[in-house]
PDB file of C-alpha atoms in Angstrom:
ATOM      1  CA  UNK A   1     191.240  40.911-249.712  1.00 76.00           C
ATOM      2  CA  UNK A   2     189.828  38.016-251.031  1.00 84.00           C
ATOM      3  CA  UNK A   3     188.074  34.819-249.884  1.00 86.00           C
ATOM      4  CA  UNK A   4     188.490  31.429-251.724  1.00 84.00           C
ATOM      5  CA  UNK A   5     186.853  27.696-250.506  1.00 85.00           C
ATOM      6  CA  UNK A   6     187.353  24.830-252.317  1.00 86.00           C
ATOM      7  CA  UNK A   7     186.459  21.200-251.597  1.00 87.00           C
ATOM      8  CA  UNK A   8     189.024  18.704-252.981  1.00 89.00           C
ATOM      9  CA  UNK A   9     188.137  15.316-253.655  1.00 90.00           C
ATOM     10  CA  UNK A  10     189.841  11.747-252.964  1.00 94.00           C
ATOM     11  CA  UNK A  11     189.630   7.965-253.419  1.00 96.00           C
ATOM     12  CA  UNK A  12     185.870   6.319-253.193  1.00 96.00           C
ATOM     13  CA  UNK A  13     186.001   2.991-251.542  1.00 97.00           C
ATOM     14  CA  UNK A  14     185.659  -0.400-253.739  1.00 98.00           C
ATOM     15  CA  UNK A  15     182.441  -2.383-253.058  1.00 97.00           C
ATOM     16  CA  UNK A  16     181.876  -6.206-254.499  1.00 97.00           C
ATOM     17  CA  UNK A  17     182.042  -6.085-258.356  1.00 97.00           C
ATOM     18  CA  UNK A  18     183.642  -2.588-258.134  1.00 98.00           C
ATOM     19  CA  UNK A  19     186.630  -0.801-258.109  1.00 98.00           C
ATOM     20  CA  UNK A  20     186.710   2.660-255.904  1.00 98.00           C
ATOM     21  CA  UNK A  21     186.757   5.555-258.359  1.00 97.00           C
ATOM     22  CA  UNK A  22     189.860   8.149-258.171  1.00 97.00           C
ATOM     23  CA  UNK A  23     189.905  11.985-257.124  1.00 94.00           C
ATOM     24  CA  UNK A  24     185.977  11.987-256.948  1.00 92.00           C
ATOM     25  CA  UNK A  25     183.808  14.045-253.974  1.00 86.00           C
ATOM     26  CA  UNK A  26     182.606  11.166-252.403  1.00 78.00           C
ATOM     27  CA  UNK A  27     180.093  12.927-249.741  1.00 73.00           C
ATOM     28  CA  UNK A  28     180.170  16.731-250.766  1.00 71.00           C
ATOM     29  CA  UNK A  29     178.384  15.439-254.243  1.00 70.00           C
ATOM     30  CA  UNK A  30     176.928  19.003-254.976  1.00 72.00           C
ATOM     31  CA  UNK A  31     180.834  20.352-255.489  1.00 73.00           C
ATOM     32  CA  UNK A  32     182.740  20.112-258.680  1.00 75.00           C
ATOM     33  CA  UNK A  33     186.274  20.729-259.635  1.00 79.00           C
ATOM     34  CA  UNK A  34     187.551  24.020-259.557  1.00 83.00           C
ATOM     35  CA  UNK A  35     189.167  24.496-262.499  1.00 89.00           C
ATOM     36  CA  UNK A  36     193.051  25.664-262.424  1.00 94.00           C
ATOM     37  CA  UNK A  37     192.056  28.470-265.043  1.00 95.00           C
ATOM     38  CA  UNK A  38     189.303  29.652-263.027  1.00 92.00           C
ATOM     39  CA  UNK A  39     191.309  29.705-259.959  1.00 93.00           C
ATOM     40  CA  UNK A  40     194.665  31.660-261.186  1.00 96.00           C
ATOM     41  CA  UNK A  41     192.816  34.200-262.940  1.00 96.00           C
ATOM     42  CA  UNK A  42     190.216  35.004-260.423  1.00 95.00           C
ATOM     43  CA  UNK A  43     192.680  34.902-257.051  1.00 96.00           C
ATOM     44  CA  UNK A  44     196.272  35.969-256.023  1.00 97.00           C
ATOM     45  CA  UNK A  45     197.178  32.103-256.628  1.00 96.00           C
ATOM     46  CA  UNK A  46     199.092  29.479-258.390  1.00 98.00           C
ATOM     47  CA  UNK A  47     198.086  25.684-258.756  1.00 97.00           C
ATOM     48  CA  UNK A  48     202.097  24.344-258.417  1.00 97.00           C
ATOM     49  CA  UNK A  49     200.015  20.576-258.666  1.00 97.00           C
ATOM     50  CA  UNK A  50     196.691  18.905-259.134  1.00 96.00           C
ATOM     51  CA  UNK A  51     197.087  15.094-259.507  1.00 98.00           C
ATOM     52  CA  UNK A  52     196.071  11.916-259.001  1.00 98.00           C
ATOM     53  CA  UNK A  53     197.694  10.624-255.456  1.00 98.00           C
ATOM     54  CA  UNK A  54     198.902   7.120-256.963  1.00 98.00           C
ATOM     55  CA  UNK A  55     199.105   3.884-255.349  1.00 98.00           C
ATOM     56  CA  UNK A  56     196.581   5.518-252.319  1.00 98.00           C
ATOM     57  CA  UNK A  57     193.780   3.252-252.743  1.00 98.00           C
ATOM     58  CA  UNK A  58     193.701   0.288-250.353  1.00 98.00           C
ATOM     59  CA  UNK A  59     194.516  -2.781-252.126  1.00 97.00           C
ATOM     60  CA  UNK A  60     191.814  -6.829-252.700  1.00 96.00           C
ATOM     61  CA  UNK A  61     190.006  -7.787-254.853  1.00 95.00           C
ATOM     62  CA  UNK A  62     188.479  -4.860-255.832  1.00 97.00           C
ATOM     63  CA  UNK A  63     191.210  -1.837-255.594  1.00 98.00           C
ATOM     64  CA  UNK A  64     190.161   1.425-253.403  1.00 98.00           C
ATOM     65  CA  UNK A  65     190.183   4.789-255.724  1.00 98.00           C
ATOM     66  CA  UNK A  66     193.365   6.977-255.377  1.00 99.00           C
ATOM     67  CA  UNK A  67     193.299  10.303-253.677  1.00 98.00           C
ATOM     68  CA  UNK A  68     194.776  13.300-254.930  1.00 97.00           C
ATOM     69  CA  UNK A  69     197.297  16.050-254.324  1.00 98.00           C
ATOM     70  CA  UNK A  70     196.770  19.322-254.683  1.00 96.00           C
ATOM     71  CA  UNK A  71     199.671  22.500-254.300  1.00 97.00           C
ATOM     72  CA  UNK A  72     198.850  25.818-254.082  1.00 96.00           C
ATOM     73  CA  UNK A  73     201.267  28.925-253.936  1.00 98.00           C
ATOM     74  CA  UNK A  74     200.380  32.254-252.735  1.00 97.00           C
ATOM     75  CA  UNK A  75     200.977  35.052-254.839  1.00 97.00           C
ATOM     76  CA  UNK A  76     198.887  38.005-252.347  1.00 96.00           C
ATOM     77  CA  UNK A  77     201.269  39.214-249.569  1.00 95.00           C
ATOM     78  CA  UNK A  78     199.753  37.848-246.870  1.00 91.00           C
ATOM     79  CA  UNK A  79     197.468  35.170-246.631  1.00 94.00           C
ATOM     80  CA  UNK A  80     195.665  33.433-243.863  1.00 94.00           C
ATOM     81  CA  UNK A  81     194.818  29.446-244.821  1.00 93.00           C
ATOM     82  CA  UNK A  82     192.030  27.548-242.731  1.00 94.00           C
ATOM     83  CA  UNK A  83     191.868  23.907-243.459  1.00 93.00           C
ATOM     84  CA  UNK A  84     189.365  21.536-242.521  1.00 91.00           C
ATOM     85  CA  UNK A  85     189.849  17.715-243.422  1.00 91.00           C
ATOM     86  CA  UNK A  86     189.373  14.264-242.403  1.00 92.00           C
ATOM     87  CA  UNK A  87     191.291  11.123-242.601  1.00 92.00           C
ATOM     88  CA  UNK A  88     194.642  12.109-241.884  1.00 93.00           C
ATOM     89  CA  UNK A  89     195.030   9.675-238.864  1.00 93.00           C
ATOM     90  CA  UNK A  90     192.706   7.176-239.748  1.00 95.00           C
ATOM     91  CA  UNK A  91     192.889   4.950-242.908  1.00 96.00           C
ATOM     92  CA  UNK A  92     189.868   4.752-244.400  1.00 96.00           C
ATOM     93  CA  UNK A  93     188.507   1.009-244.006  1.00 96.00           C
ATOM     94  CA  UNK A  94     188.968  -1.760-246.313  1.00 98.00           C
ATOM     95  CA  UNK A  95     186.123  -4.325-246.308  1.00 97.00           C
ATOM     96  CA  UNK A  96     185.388  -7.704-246.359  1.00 97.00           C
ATOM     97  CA  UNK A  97     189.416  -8.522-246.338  1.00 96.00           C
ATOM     98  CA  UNK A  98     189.990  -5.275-248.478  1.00 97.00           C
ATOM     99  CA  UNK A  99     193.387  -3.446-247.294  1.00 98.00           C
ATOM    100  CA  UNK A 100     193.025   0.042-245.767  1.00 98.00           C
ATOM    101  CA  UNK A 101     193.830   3.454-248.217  1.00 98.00           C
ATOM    102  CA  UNK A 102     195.758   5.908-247.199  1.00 98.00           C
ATOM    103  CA  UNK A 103     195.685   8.464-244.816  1.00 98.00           C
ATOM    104  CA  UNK A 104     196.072  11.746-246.289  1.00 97.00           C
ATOM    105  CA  UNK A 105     198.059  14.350-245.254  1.00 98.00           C
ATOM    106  CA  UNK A 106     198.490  18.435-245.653  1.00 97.00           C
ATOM    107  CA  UNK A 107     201.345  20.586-245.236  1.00 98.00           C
ATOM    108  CA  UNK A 108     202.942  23.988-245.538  1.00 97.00           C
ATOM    109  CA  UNK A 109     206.289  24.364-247.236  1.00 97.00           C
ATOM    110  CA  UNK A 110     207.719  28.190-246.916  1.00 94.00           C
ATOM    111  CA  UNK A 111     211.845  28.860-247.320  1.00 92.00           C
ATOM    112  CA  UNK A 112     212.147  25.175-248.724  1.00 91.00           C
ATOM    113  CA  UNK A 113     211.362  23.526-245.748  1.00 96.00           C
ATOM    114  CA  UNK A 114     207.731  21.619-245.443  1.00 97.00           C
ATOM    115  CA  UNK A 115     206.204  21.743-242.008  1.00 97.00           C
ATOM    116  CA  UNK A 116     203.269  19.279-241.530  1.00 97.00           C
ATOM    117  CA  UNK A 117     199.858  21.060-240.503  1.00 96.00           C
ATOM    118  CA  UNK A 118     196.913  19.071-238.704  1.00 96.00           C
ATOM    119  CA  UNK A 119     193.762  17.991-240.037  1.00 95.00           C
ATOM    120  CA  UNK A 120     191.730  21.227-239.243  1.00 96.00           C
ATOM    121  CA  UNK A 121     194.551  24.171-239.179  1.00 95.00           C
ATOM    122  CA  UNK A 122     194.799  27.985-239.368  1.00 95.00           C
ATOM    123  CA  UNK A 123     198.210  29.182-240.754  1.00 94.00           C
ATOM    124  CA  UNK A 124     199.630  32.765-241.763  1.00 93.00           C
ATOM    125  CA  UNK A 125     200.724  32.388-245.438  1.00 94.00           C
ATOM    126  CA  UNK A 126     203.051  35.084-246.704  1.00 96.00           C
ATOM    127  CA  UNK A 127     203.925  35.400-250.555  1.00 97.00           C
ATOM    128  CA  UNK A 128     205.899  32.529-251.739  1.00 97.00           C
ATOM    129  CA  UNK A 129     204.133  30.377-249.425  1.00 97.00           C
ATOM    130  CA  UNK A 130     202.867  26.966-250.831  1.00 98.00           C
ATOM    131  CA  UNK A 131     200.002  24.681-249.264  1.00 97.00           C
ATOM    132  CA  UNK A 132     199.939  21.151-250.312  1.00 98.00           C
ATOM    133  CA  UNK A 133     196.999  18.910-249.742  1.00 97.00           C
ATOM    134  CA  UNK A 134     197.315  15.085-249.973  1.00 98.00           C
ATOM    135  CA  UNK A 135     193.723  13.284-249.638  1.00 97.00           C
ATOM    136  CA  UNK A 136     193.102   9.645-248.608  1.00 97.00           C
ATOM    137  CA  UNK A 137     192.365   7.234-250.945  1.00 98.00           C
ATOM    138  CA  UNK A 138     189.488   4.942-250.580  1.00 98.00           C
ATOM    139  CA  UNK A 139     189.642   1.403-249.056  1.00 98.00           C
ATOM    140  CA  UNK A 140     190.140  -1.963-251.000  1.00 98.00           C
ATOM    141  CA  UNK A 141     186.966  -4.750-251.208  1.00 98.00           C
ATOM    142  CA  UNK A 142     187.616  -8.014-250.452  1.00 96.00           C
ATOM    143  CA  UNK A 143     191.003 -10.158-249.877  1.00 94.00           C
ATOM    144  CA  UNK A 144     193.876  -9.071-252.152  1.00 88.00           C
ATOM    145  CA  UNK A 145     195.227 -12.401-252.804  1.00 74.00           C
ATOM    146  CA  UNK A 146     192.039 -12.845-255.427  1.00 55.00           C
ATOM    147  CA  UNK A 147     192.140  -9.861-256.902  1.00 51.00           C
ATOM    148  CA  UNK A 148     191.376  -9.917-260.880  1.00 61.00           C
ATOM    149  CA  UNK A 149     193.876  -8.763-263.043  1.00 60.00           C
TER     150      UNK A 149
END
């Protein structure tokens, strides 16, 4: 048996002067990365993806930061997968004219078919099984028409 918890980060919002940053912890700033090395060599598990979530980050003046994705396969016989996330029905908020990011999203694909899980979700994961995390990206500052290039 093992036990594995990892915080995944997403897109920070832009503020006047400043676009958001991409795949940072925004609020959970005592976490860091967890390296894919780390990660396959220490658990029954393969990282399938770890990238940035492009084109996430709400859009004005100053751009919103992009989320990320994240797949992970399960290589144990039998897993059980608890998620707990935020922002996968509401956009996080542009400002001051700013366009909204994007929601993110997580899902469970097992026999080639994806099946979309809810924000906070228990699953059985038997080997083969792959979870795939999509978090929001951060919302845009100010009104897009006057964004710098």
């Amino acid at each position: 048996p093992f036990s594995f918890y990892e915080t995944i980060g997403g897109g920070s919002g832009a503020s006047r002067g400043m676009n958001g940053a991409s795949g940072i912890h925004t609020h959970m700033t005592n976490t860091l990365n967890t390296p894919i090395e780390s990660l396959e060599s220490e658990y029954p598990l393969r990282v399938r993806c770890y990238s940035i979530r492009r084109d996430t980050g709400g859009i004005g003046k100053w751009k919103g930061g992009d989320g990320i994705i994240r797949e992970i396969e399960i290589l144990a016989d039998t897993s059980t997968i608890s998620i707990q996330s935020e922002r996968r029905t509401l956009q996080p908020w542009g400002l001051e004219g700013g366009a909204n990011g994007k929601a993110g999203s997580n899902s469970i694909i097992y026999s080639g078919k994806i099946h979309p899980l809810q924000a906070k979700s228990t699953v059985f994961a038997p080997r083969g099984t792959v979870i795939r995390i999509e978090t929001p990206g951060g919302g845009g500052f100010g009104p897009p028409p006057t964004r710098e290039k």
